[in-house]
Amino acid sequence: MQISNYKVTAGPEGFIAPSAADMGVILPNKGQALVEGSITSENEGMDKAIEKLISAKNPVFFPGPLVLWNWKDGVEEKAKAVIELSKTIGAKIIPMPDYRPKYPMINPEVEINPNHPNLTIWHNKIDVCVFVGVHCHYANVALKIIRGGTDCYTISLCADAGHEDSMVSIRDINTEKINTLTEIARQMKARGK
Amino acid sequence: MSVRNITPVKEFEDILPKEYKDLVNKGPFNNKKSVDDLGTFKEIIEEHPHCAGCGVSLGIRLALASLPSPEDSLVVGTPGCSFFALSQSAVNYSNTAFGNQNAVATGLKRMLQIRYPDKHKDVIVMVGDGGIADIGLDLTLHSWFRKEKITTIMLDNEVYGNTGGQESGMSMKGRVLNMAPTGKKFDKIPVFDMAEVSGCVYGARVTVANPKKVGQVVRNAILIAREIGPTYVQIFTPCPTNMKFPPDQTIKIAKEAQKDQYSYKEFMTDEVAEYLKNI
């Protein structure tokens, strides 16, 4: 059920950007995705994410603690799938190892922090980014800051219910779905899209 | 909560920033460290915005270096100066509404016991004097009455430091502070003595001028809390900004306090004394 026509597009939305949820954007159900605030099928969402990534000048993956650290069985396979996807696209990887506020500031060249994600995006001139393995509450904060202060197109690969504040959000992401994304990327590249 | 949380996926090892690589390879998680080893390993405490010469940051540094199992430890804090370094340190950290730390720690400890019945998970409250002696006194005492197996560490700078220098219950009588211009009118609250009568099985009162002692009592307090009952450590952490002394005099001020209100004190039950003989 779509309840809003609000478009979640790349910013800068402004210093105090409204949260997409506040503007009536709702999360997708299982089997669905979110594209710029509208609910679509998961396949459409995946196609859009890959299309944006392979047409980007500087696409970057931001893997969070849930895939960076080997905290439970199965993480290693997921991490390998993320690396394979980023290689297929030709994207860089900048890690988000944890969520601690950094003092005096982060080194934006080598890491991203959810408290100031805009610094990393500005410094590296990132035009499309992917959040994967970031706990939802910090992803929500970071995605909102990015939309508020940068023109970066955000894609979230979420293991739970997705994120309204990213431009494309795929929910229930797992190793299999990441491999599907890789396959879509290969096919699109082969078609020269 | 385990050492796996600080074990990177092999494929991502190379892209980790340097401080994380150091934490994995030279930190206290895989090779146990103590206060004696300070300067030789990557510490849990990170760069922080405390004032120069801050006694609280030194107290935190010593306490964190003394954790028997940092990977299985959960530090619970509350607003105040201590928050600044603790929220930036590489240990599981939970902040709470001001003064609620011992109630939150109780819940976390009970939950961890259910989730990990076969493992020790240390829950350590580390907050300032305002959090324990003033705003959180009731919840702190009640956690001791209930014999919750948590360690409570007070970083006592005898003032509300980060809000401009209001007197706290732990300020010395007569102390003139920015927001107490005529001096404090009543005595320092005897929280250390209250800990003993309220059910703590072990307590120690130390200053940052004696790092080895701080390391030893913090370690003991955590190990005892695992097995026997609530423990309490009170560390004097002088505040140069509000007590108006030069930042390089912190240790000197702490040493002077050792001759006065902060002489070394320790109490323990017979059961604890027996336990300490065997560790």
Short mmCIF file of C-alpha atoms in Angstrom, two decimals:
data_model
loop_
_atom_site.label_atom_id
_atom_site.label_comp_id
_atom_site.label_asym_id
_atom_site.label_seq_id
_atom_site.Cartn_x
_atom_site.Cartn_y
_atom_site.Cartn_z
CA MET A 1 0.00 0.00 0.00
CA GLN A 2 1.48 3.29 -1.12
CA ILE A 3 0.46 6.20 1.12
CA SER A 4 2.71 8.98 -0.12
CA ASN A 5 4.00 10.46 -3.36
CA TYR A 6 7.09 11.81 -1.62
CA LYS A 7 10.21 11.07 -3.65
CA VAL A 8 13.33 9.95 -1.85
CA THR A 9 15.94 11.28 -4.25
CA ALA A 10 19.58 12.20 -3.91
CA GLY A 11 20.10 15.36 -1.86
CA PRO A 12 21.20 17.70 -0.58
CA GLU A 13 17.79 17.83 1.01
CA GLY A 14 18.82 20.45 3.53
CA PHE A 15 20.33 20.76 6.97
CA ILE A 16 17.34 19.29 8.78
CA ALA A 17 16.01 16.89 6.18
CA PRO A 18 12.63 15.35 6.98
CA SER A 19 12.81 11.62 7.48
CA ALA A 20 11.16 9.75 4.62
CA ALA A 21 8.97 7.90 7.12
CA ASP A 22 7.75 11.26 8.37
CA MET A 23 6.76 12.12 4.80
CA GLY A 24 4.63 9.00 4.50
CA VAL A 25 7.06 6.56 2.91
CA ILE A 26 6.48 3.07 4.27
CA LEU A 27 8.70 0.01 4.25
CA PRO A 28 8.20 -2.73 1.67
CA ASN A 29 6.71 -6.11 2.51
CA LYS A 30 8.53 -9.37 1.89
CA GLY A 31 9.28 -9.81 -1.81
CA GLN A 32 9.11 -6.07 -2.41
CA ALA A 33 11.68 -3.29 -2.56
CA LEU A 34 11.70 0.46 -2.18
CA VAL A 35 12.80 2.66 -5.08
CA GLU A 36 12.94 6.41 -4.41
CA GLY A 37 10.09 6.19 -1.93
CA SER A 38 7.84 3.94 -4.03
CA ILE A 39 7.22 0.28 -3.39
CA THR A 40 8.20 -1.98 -6.29
CA SER A 41 8.85 -5.65 -6.81
CA GLU A 42 12.14 -6.96 -5.49
CA ASN A 43 13.35 -7.65 -9.05
CA GLU A 44 12.70 -4.05 -10.08
CA GLY A 45 14.54 -2.82 -7.00
CA MET A 46 17.52 -5.04 -7.75
CA ASP A 47 17.64 -3.90 -11.38
CA LYS A 48 17.51 -0.25 -10.34
CA ALA A 49 20.27 -0.72 -7.75
CA ILE A 50 22.61 -2.37 -10.25
CA GLU A 51 21.76 0.11 -12.99
CA LYS A 52 22.70 2.98 -10.69
CA LEU A 53 25.87 1.25 -9.57
CA ILE A 54 27.27 0.38 -12.95
CA SER A 55 26.51 3.81 -14.37
CA ALA A 56 28.14 5.58 -11.41
CA LYS A 57 31.43 7.46 -11.66
CA ASN A 58 32.59 6.42 -8.21
CA PRO A 59 30.48 3.69 -6.64
CA VAL A 60 31.50 2.63 -3.15
CA PHE A 61 30.38 -0.17 -0.82
CA PHE A 62 30.21 0.56 2.91
CA PRO A 63 30.26 -2.81 4.69
CA GLY A 64 29.28 -2.51 8.35
CA PRO A 65 30.17 -4.57 11.43
CA LEU A 66 27.69 -7.33 10.59
CA VAL A 67 29.76 -8.41 7.58
CA LEU A 68 33.21 -7.07 8.54
CA TRP A 69 33.58 -9.08 11.72
CA ASN A 70 33.32 -12.85 11.79
CA TRP A 71 30.86 -12.78 14.66
CA LYS A 72 28.79 -15.84 13.66
CA ASP A 73 28.72 -18.70 11.20
CA GLY A 74 27.68 -17.71 7.71
CA VAL A 75 29.15 -14.20 7.84
CA GLU A 76 32.24 -15.17 5.88
CA GLU A 77 30.16 -16.42 2.94
CA LYS A 78 28.11 -13.23 2.96
CA ALA A 79 31.27 -11.11 3.07
CA LYS A 80 32.73 -12.99 0.12
CA ALA A 81 29.52 -12.40 -1.82
CA VAL A 82 29.71 -8.65 -1.06
CA ILE A 83 33.32 -8.55 -2.27
CA GLU A 84 32.39 -10.43 -5.44
CA LEU A 85 29.54 -8.00 -6.11
CA SER A 86 31.76 -4.96 -5.61
CA LYS A 87 34.43 -6.43 -7.91
CA THR A 88 31.87 -7.17 -10.62
CA ILE A 89 30.66 -3.59 -10.49
CA GLY A 90 34.14 -2.15 -10.14
CA ALA A 91 33.32 -0.42 -6.86
CA LYS A 92 35.65 0.54 -4.04
CA ILE A 93 35.10 -0.67 -0.48
CA ILE A 94 35.33 1.66 2.51
CA PRO A 95 34.56 -0.04 5.83
CA MET A 96 32.39 1.05 8.75
CA PRO A 97 34.07 -1.09 11.44
CA ASP A 98 31.93 0.18 14.32
CA TYR A 99 29.77 3.11 15.39
CA ARG A 100 31.95 4.85 17.96
CA PRO A 101 32.10 8.61 17.59
CA LYS A 102 35.67 9.39 16.54
CA TYR A 103 37.69 12.13 18.17
CA PRO A 104 38.91 14.51 16.81
CA MET A 105 37.55 13.14 13.50
CA ILE A 106 37.60 10.09 11.27
CA ASN A 107 40.06 9.57 8.45
CA PRO A 108 37.57 9.83 5.56
CA GLU A 109 39.98 8.22 3.15
CA VAL A 110 39.91 4.84 4.85
CA GLU A 111 36.67 4.63 6.80
CA ILE A 112 33.14 5.87 7.23
CA ASN A 113 31.41 6.60 10.51
CA PRO A 114 27.64 6.81 10.91
CA ASN A 115 27.96 10.00 12.93
CA HIS A 116 29.56 11.92 10.02
CA PRO A 117 29.07 9.83 6.88
CA ASN A 118 29.02 13.00 4.76
CA LEU A 119 32.75 13.55 5.42
CA THR A 120 33.70 10.29 3.69
CA ILE A 121 31.33 10.96 0.80
CA TRP A 122 32.58 14.50 0.26
CA HIS A 123 36.24 13.55 0.59
CA ASN A 124 36.05 10.67 -1.89
CA LYS A 125 33.50 12.32 -4.22
CA ILE A 126 31.24 9.27 -4.01
CA ASP A 127 28.17 9.47 -6.24
CA VAL A 128 26.56 6.08 -5.46
CA CYS A 129 27.03 4.12 -2.25
CA VAL A 130 25.81 0.83 -0.83
CA PHE A 131 25.14 0.16 2.85
CA VAL A 132 25.44 -3.52 3.73
CA GLY A 133 25.87 -5.15 7.14
CA VAL A 134 25.11 -1.96 9.07
CA HIS A 135 22.76 -2.25 12.05
CA CYS A 136 19.45 -0.64 11.12
CA HIS A 137 19.38 2.12 13.73
CA TYR A 138 22.77 3.45 12.62
CA ALA A 139 21.98 2.97 8.93
CA ASN A 140 18.87 5.11 9.43
CA VAL A 141 20.89 7.92 11.01
CA ALA A 142 23.65 7.79 8.40
CA LEU A 143 21.32 7.57 5.40
CA LYS A 144 19.42 10.60 6.62
CA ILE A 145 22.61 12.61 7.09
CA ILE A 146 23.80 11.62 3.59
CA ARG A 147 20.49 12.63 2.01
CA GLY A 148 20.52 15.86 3.99
CA GLY A 149 23.99 17.05 3.06
CA THR A 150 25.30 15.30 -0.04
CA ASP A 151 24.19 14.46 -3.58
CA CYS A 152 25.12 10.79 -3.19
CA TYR A 153 22.62 8.15 -4.35
CA THR A 154 22.19 5.62 -1.53
CA ILE A 155 21.35 1.93 -1.79
CA SER A 156 20.71 -0.20 1.28
CA LEU A 157 21.03 -3.98 1.29
CA CYS A 158 19.22 -4.68 4.55
CA ALA A 159 18.97 -8.04 6.30
CA ASP A 160 15.73 -6.88 7.93
CA ALA A 161 12.88 -4.69 6.71
CA GLY A 162 14.70 -2.07 4.61
CA HIS A 163 15.26 1.67 4.94
CA GLU A 164 12.95 4.48 3.84
CA ASP A 165 15.77 7.01 3.70
CA SER A 166 17.82 5.23 1.05
CA MET A 167 16.99 5.76 -2.57
CA VAL A 168 16.89 2.02 -3.24
CA SER A 169 16.31 -0.46 -0.46
CA ILE A 170 16.34 -4.25 -0.82
CA ARG A 171 15.08 -6.08 2.26
CA ASP A 172 15.83 -9.56 3.69
CA ILE A 173 19.22 -9.54 2.01
CA ASN A 174 21.22 -12.74 2.30
CA THR A 175 24.11 -14.41 0.50
CA GLU A 176 21.83 -15.80 -2.16
CA LYS A 177 20.30 -12.40 -2.95
CA ILE A 178 23.73 -10.77 -3.08
CA ASN A 179 24.80 -13.43 -5.60
CA THR A 180 21.65 -12.64 -7.60
CA LEU A 181 22.67 -8.97 -7.65
CA THR A 182 26.12 -10.00 -8.92
CA GLU A 183 24.52 -12.02 -11.69
CA ILE A 184 22.30 -9.07 -12.66
CA ALA A 185 25.40 -6.85 -12.76
CA ARG A 186 27.20 -9.32 -15.04
CA GLN A 187 24.23 -9.49 -17.37
CA MET A 188 23.76 -5.72 -17.51
CA LYS A 189 27.44 -5.20 -18.19
CA ALA A 190 27.34 -7.82 -20.93
CA ARG A 191 24.42 -5.99 -22.51
CA GLY A 192 26.45 -2.80 -22.25
CA LYS A 193 23.79 -1.03 -20.28
CA MET B 1 29.81 -10.81 22.97
CA SER B 2 32.88 -12.89 22.36
CA VAL B 3 36.32 -12.63 20.85
CA ARG B 4 34.67 -13.34 17.49
CA ASN B 5 33.29 -9.80 17.59
CA ILE B 6 36.85 -8.56 17.25
CA THR B 7 37.90 -11.16 14.66
CA PRO B 8 37.67 -9.71 11.14
CA VAL B 9 36.44 -11.69 8.17
CA LYS B 10 39.68 -12.70 6.43
CA GLU B 11 38.77 -11.02 3.15
CA PHE B 12 38.24 -7.67 4.92
CA GLU B 13 41.41 -7.74 7.07
CA ASP B 14 43.41 -5.53 4.71
CA ILE B 15 40.85 -2.75 4.39
CA LEU B 16 40.43 -2.18 8.13
CA PRO B 17 41.80 1.17 9.39
CA LYS B 18 45.07 0.90 11.29
CA GLU B 19 43.63 1.26 14.79
CA TYR B 20 41.35 -1.71 14.20
CA LYS B 21 44.20 -3.84 12.86
CA ASP B 22 46.18 -2.90 15.97
CA LEU B 23 43.24 -3.77 18.19
CA VAL B 24 43.00 -7.20 16.57
CA ASN B 25 46.73 -7.93 16.50
CA LYS B 26 48.12 -5.99 19.46
CA GLY B 27 45.06 -5.47 21.66
CA PRO B 28 44.13 -7.08 24.98
CA PHE B 29 41.51 -9.39 23.47
CA ASN B 30 43.60 -12.32 22.33
CA ASN B 31 46.58 -11.73 24.66
CA LYS B 32 45.54 -10.80 28.18
CA LYS B 33 47.09 -7.57 29.42
CA SER B 34 47.18 -5.58 32.65
CA VAL B 35 48.14 -2.16 33.99
CA ASP B 36 51.76 -3.37 34.12
CA ASP B 37 51.71 -3.74 30.31
CA LEU B 38 50.46 -0.22 29.57
CA GLY B 39 52.46 1.31 26.74
CA THR B 40 53.17 -2.04 25.13
CA PHE B 41 49.79 -2.85 23.60
CA LYS B 42 46.89 -1.23 21.76
CA GLU B 43 44.57 -0.08 24.50
CA ILE B 44 40.79 -0.24 24.60
CA ILE B 45 40.57 3.48 25.32
CA GLU B 46 40.77 5.67 22.21
CA GLU B 47 41.48 9.34 21.62
CA HIS B 48 38.95 11.35 23.60
CA PRO B 49 38.01 14.96 24.26
CA HIS B 50 38.75 15.11 28.01
CA CYS B 51 40.59 18.14 29.37
CA ALA B 52 44.38 18.05 29.74
CA GLY B 53 45.38 16.34 32.97
CA CYS B 54 41.93 14.82 33.46
CA GLY B 55 41.86 12.34 36.32
CA VAL B 56 38.69 10.68 35.01
CA SER B 57 40.31 9.72 31.69
CA LEU B 58 43.29 8.29 33.59
CA GLY B 59 40.93 6.34 35.86
CA ILE B 60 39.10 4.94 32.84
CA ARG B 61 42.39 4.06 31.16
CA LEU B 62 43.57 2.12 34.21
CA ALA B 63 40.21 0.41 34.77
CA LEU B 64 39.89 -0.67 31.13
CA ALA B 65 43.44 -2.03 31.15
CA SER B 66 42.46 -4.17 34.14
CA LEU B 67 39.43 -5.94 32.68
CA PRO B 68 39.99 -9.69 33.08
CA SER B 69 38.02 -10.48 29.88
CA PRO B 70 37.44 -7.33 27.81
CA GLU B 71 35.70 -9.31 25.06
CA ASP B 72 33.15 -10.59 27.58
CA SER B 73 32.69 -7.30 29.43
CA LEU B 74 29.89 -4.80 29.21
CA VAL B 75 30.49 -1.34 30.64
CA VAL B 76 27.45 0.65 31.69
CA GLY B 77 27.76 4.41 31.96
CA THR B 78 25.66 7.49 32.50
CA PRO B 79 25.95 11.15 31.47
CA GLY B 80 28.96 13.01 32.81
CA CYS B 81 32.63 13.38 32.01
CA SER B 82 33.19 9.61 32.04
CA PHE B 83 30.84 9.21 29.08
CA PHE B 84 33.20 10.98 26.66
CA ALA B 85 36.00 8.41 26.79
CA LEU B 86 33.82 5.38 27.46
CA SER B 87 31.61 5.88 24.42
CA GLN B 88 34.76 6.01 22.27
CA SER B 89 36.46 2.96 23.74
CA ALA B 90 36.54 -0.44 22.08
CA VAL B 91 34.45 -2.27 24.65
CA ASN B 92 30.75 -3.05 24.75
CA TYR B 93 29.26 0.09 26.21
CA SER B 94 25.74 1.03 27.19
CA ASN B 95 24.77 4.52 28.19
CA THR B 96 21.75 5.12 30.44
CA ALA B 97 19.48 7.93 31.57
CA PHE B 98 21.29 9.86 34.30
CA GLY B 99 21.50 7.80 37.47
CA ASN B 100 19.85 4.68 36.08
CA GLN B 101 23.11 2.82 35.51
CA ASN B 102 22.82 0.21 38.26
CA ALA B 103 19.22 -0.61 37.38
CA VAL B 104 20.12 -1.00 33.69
CA ALA B 105 23.21 -3.02 34.62
CA THR B 106 20.98 -5.32 36.70
CA GLY B 107 18.78 -6.04 33.71
CA LEU B 108 21.72 -6.55 31.40
CA LYS B 109 23.46 -8.90 33.83
CA ARG B 110 20.33 -11.02 34.28
CA MET B 111 19.73 -11.12 30.54
CA LEU B 112 23.33 -12.15 29.85
CA GLN B 113 23.09 -14.92 32.44
CA ILE B 114 20.06 -16.32 30.63
CA ARG B 115 21.61 -15.89 27.18
CA TYR B 116 25.03 -17.30 28.14
CA PRO B 117 24.42 -19.65 31.08
CA ASP B 118 27.83 -21.30 30.79
CA LYS B 119 29.97 -18.20 30.42
CA HIS B 120 30.98 -15.31 32.64
CA LYS B 121 29.82 -12.00 31.25
CA ASP B 122 31.13 -9.14 33.36
CA VAL B 123 28.82 -6.16 33.78
CA ILE B 124 30.73 -3.16 35.08
CA VAL B 125 29.15 0.15 35.99
CA MET B 126 31.67 2.95 35.47
CA VAL B 127 30.29 6.40 36.20
CA GLY B 128 31.06 9.60 38.04
CA ASP B 129 30.22 10.66 41.56
CA GLY B 130 27.08 12.51 40.46
CA GLY B 131 25.66 9.37 38.86
CA ILE B 132 26.26 7.22 41.94
CA ALA B 133 26.14 9.47 44.99
CA ASP B 134 23.47 11.95 43.93
CA ILE B 135 21.11 11.21 41.08
CA GLY B 136 21.53 7.42 41.05
CA LEU B 137 22.02 6.77 44.76
CA ASP B 138 18.71 4.98 45.25
CA LEU B 139 19.15 2.65 42.28
CA THR B 140 22.77 1.99 43.18
CA LEU B 141 21.93 1.06 46.78
CA HIS B 142 19.04 -1.12 45.70
CA SER B 143 21.25 -3.09 43.31
CA TRP B 144 23.54 -3.73 46.29
CA PHE B 145 20.64 -4.69 48.56
CA ARG B 146 19.51 -7.18 45.91
CA LYS B 147 23.05 -8.62 45.74
CA GLU B 148 23.30 -8.16 42.01
CA LYS B 149 26.55 -9.61 40.72
CA ILE B 150 27.83 -6.44 39.12
CA THR B 151 30.89 -4.27 39.75
CA THR B 152 30.29 -0.58 40.43
CA ILE B 153 33.21 1.78 39.84
CA MET B 154 32.91 5.41 40.90
CA LEU B 155 35.23 7.85 39.11
CA ASP B 156 35.11 10.47 41.84
CA ASN B 157 36.21 13.92 40.67
CA GLU B 158 34.23 15.50 43.51
CA VAL B 159 32.35 17.85 41.16
CA TYR B 160 29.93 17.99 38.23
CA GLY B 161 32.74 18.62 35.75
CA ASN B 162 31.20 18.93 32.32
CA THR B 163 28.30 21.14 33.32
CA GLY B 164 30.39 23.95 34.72
CA GLY B 165 31.40 22.92 38.24
CA GLN B 166 28.39 22.37 40.49
CA GLU B 167 29.02 20.75 43.88
CA SER B 168 28.22 17.07 44.10
CA GLY B 169 27.44 15.02 47.19
CA MET B 170 31.02 13.78 46.96
CA SER B 171 32.59 17.28 46.97
CA MET B 172 34.56 18.02 50.13
CA LYS B 173 32.91 20.22 52.74
CA GLY B 174 33.95 23.84 52.24
CA ARG B 175 35.07 23.29 48.61
CA VAL B 176 34.55 26.46 46.56
CA LEU B 177 33.52 25.70 42.99
CA ASN B 178 32.33 27.74 40.00
CA MET B 179 28.72 27.04 40.90
CA ALA B 180 29.28 26.81 44.68
CA PRO B 181 30.87 30.21 45.34
CA THR B 182 30.33 30.18 49.08
CA GLY B 183 31.66 26.66 49.52
CA LYS B 184 29.94 23.36 50.08
CA LYS B 185 27.94 23.27 53.28
CA PHE B 186 27.90 19.57 54.20
CA ASP B 187 30.25 16.63 54.35
CA LYS B 188 31.23 14.25 51.56
CA ILE B 189 28.66 11.46 51.36
CA PRO B 190 30.19 8.27 52.81
CA VAL B 191 29.29 6.07 49.86
CA PHE B 192 32.22 3.76 50.54
CA ASP B 193 30.89 2.94 54.01
CA MET B 194 27.35 2.69 52.65
CA ALA B 195 28.53 0.08 50.14
CA GLU B 196 29.66 -2.19 52.96
CA VAL B 197 26.44 -1.97 54.95
CA SER B 198 24.29 -2.22 51.81
CA GLY B 199 25.52 -5.64 50.75
CA CYS B 200 28.70 -5.21 48.74
CA VAL B 201 30.97 -8.15 49.43
CA TYR B 202 34.11 -6.29 48.41
CA GLY B 203 35.06 -2.62 48.27
CA ALA B 204 38.23 -0.64 47.69
CA ARG B 205 39.04 3.05 47.80
CA VAL B 206 42.02 4.16 45.72
CA THR B 207 43.40 7.09 43.74
CA VAL B 208 44.86 7.38 40.23
CA ALA B 209 48.22 8.15 41.87
CA ASN B 210 48.57 4.42 42.46
CA PRO B 211 47.98 2.75 39.07
CA LYS B 212 49.02 -0.75 40.14
CA LYS B 213 46.62 -0.68 43.05
CA VAL B 214 43.80 0.55 40.82
CA GLY B 215 44.53 -2.30 38.41
CA GLN B 216 44.60 -4.86 41.18
CA VAL B 217 41.40 -3.79 42.95
CA VAL B 218 39.40 -3.39 39.73
CA ARG B 219 40.44 -6.84 38.59
CA ASN B 220 39.64 -8.36 41.97
CA ALA B 221 36.28 -6.58 42.12
CA ILE B 222 35.26 -7.95 38.71
CA LEU B 223 36.37 -11.50 39.48
CA ILE B 224 34.59 -11.43 42.85
CA ALA B 225 31.39 -10.07 41.31
CA ARG B 226 31.35 -13.04 38.93
CA GLU B 227 31.23 -15.54 41.75
CA ILE B 228 30.03 -13.97 44.97
CA GLY B 229 28.15 -10.67 44.87
CA PRO B 230 28.20 -6.92 44.28
CA THR B 231 31.52 -5.12 44.48
CA TYR B 232 32.44 -1.45 44.65
CA VAL B 233 35.58 0.48 43.73
CA GLN B 234 35.87 4.19 44.40
CA ILE B 235 38.68 5.92 42.48
CA PHE B 236 39.71 9.51 43.16
CA THR B 237 40.10 11.22 39.79
CA PRO B 238 40.92 14.90 40.42
CA CYS B 239 39.61 17.53 37.99
CA PRO B 240 42.15 20.26 37.08
CA THR B 241 39.55 22.32 35.22
CA ASN B 242 37.18 22.74 38.14
CA MET B 243 39.57 22.39 41.06
CA LYS B 244 41.76 25.03 39.40
CA PHE B 245 45.12 23.32 39.52
CA PRO B 246 47.60 22.98 36.61
CA PRO B 247 47.01 19.87 34.47
CA ASP B 248 50.42 18.43 35.29
CA GLN B 249 49.57 18.35 39.01
CA THR B 250 46.85 15.68 38.86
CA ILE B 251 48.98 12.91 40.33
CA LYS B 252 50.33 15.24 43.03
CA ILE B 253 46.80 16.24 44.06
CA ALA B 254 45.77 12.56 44.11
CA LYS B 255 48.81 11.69 46.24
CA GLU B 256 47.94 14.42 48.72
CA ALA B 257 44.39 13.07 48.94
CA GLN B 258 45.84 9.68 49.88
CA LYS B 259 46.95 11.26 53.15
CA ASP B 260 43.49 12.68 53.77
CA GLN B 261 40.03 11.70 52.47
CA TYR B 262 41.41 9.09 50.08
CA SER B 263 43.61 6.89 52.25
CA TYR B 264 43.61 3.34 50.91
CA LYS B 265 40.70 1.38 52.29
CA GLU B 266 39.43 -2.09 51.51
CA PHE B 267 36.70 -4.29 52.96
CA MET B 268 35.71 -7.83 52.13
CA THR B 269 33.64 -10.65 53.54
CA ASP B 270 35.25 -13.85 54.82
CA GLU B 271 34.04 -15.65 51.73
CA VAL B 272 35.80 -13.11 49.52
CA ALA B 273 39.01 -13.34 51.56
CA GLU B 274 38.98 -17.10 51.04
CA TYR B 275 38.24 -16.66 47.32
CA LEU B 276 41.09 -14.18 46.86
CA LYS B 277 43.54 -16.64 48.39
CA ASN B 278 42.77 -19.06 45.58
CA ILE B 279 43.00 -16.79 42.52
#
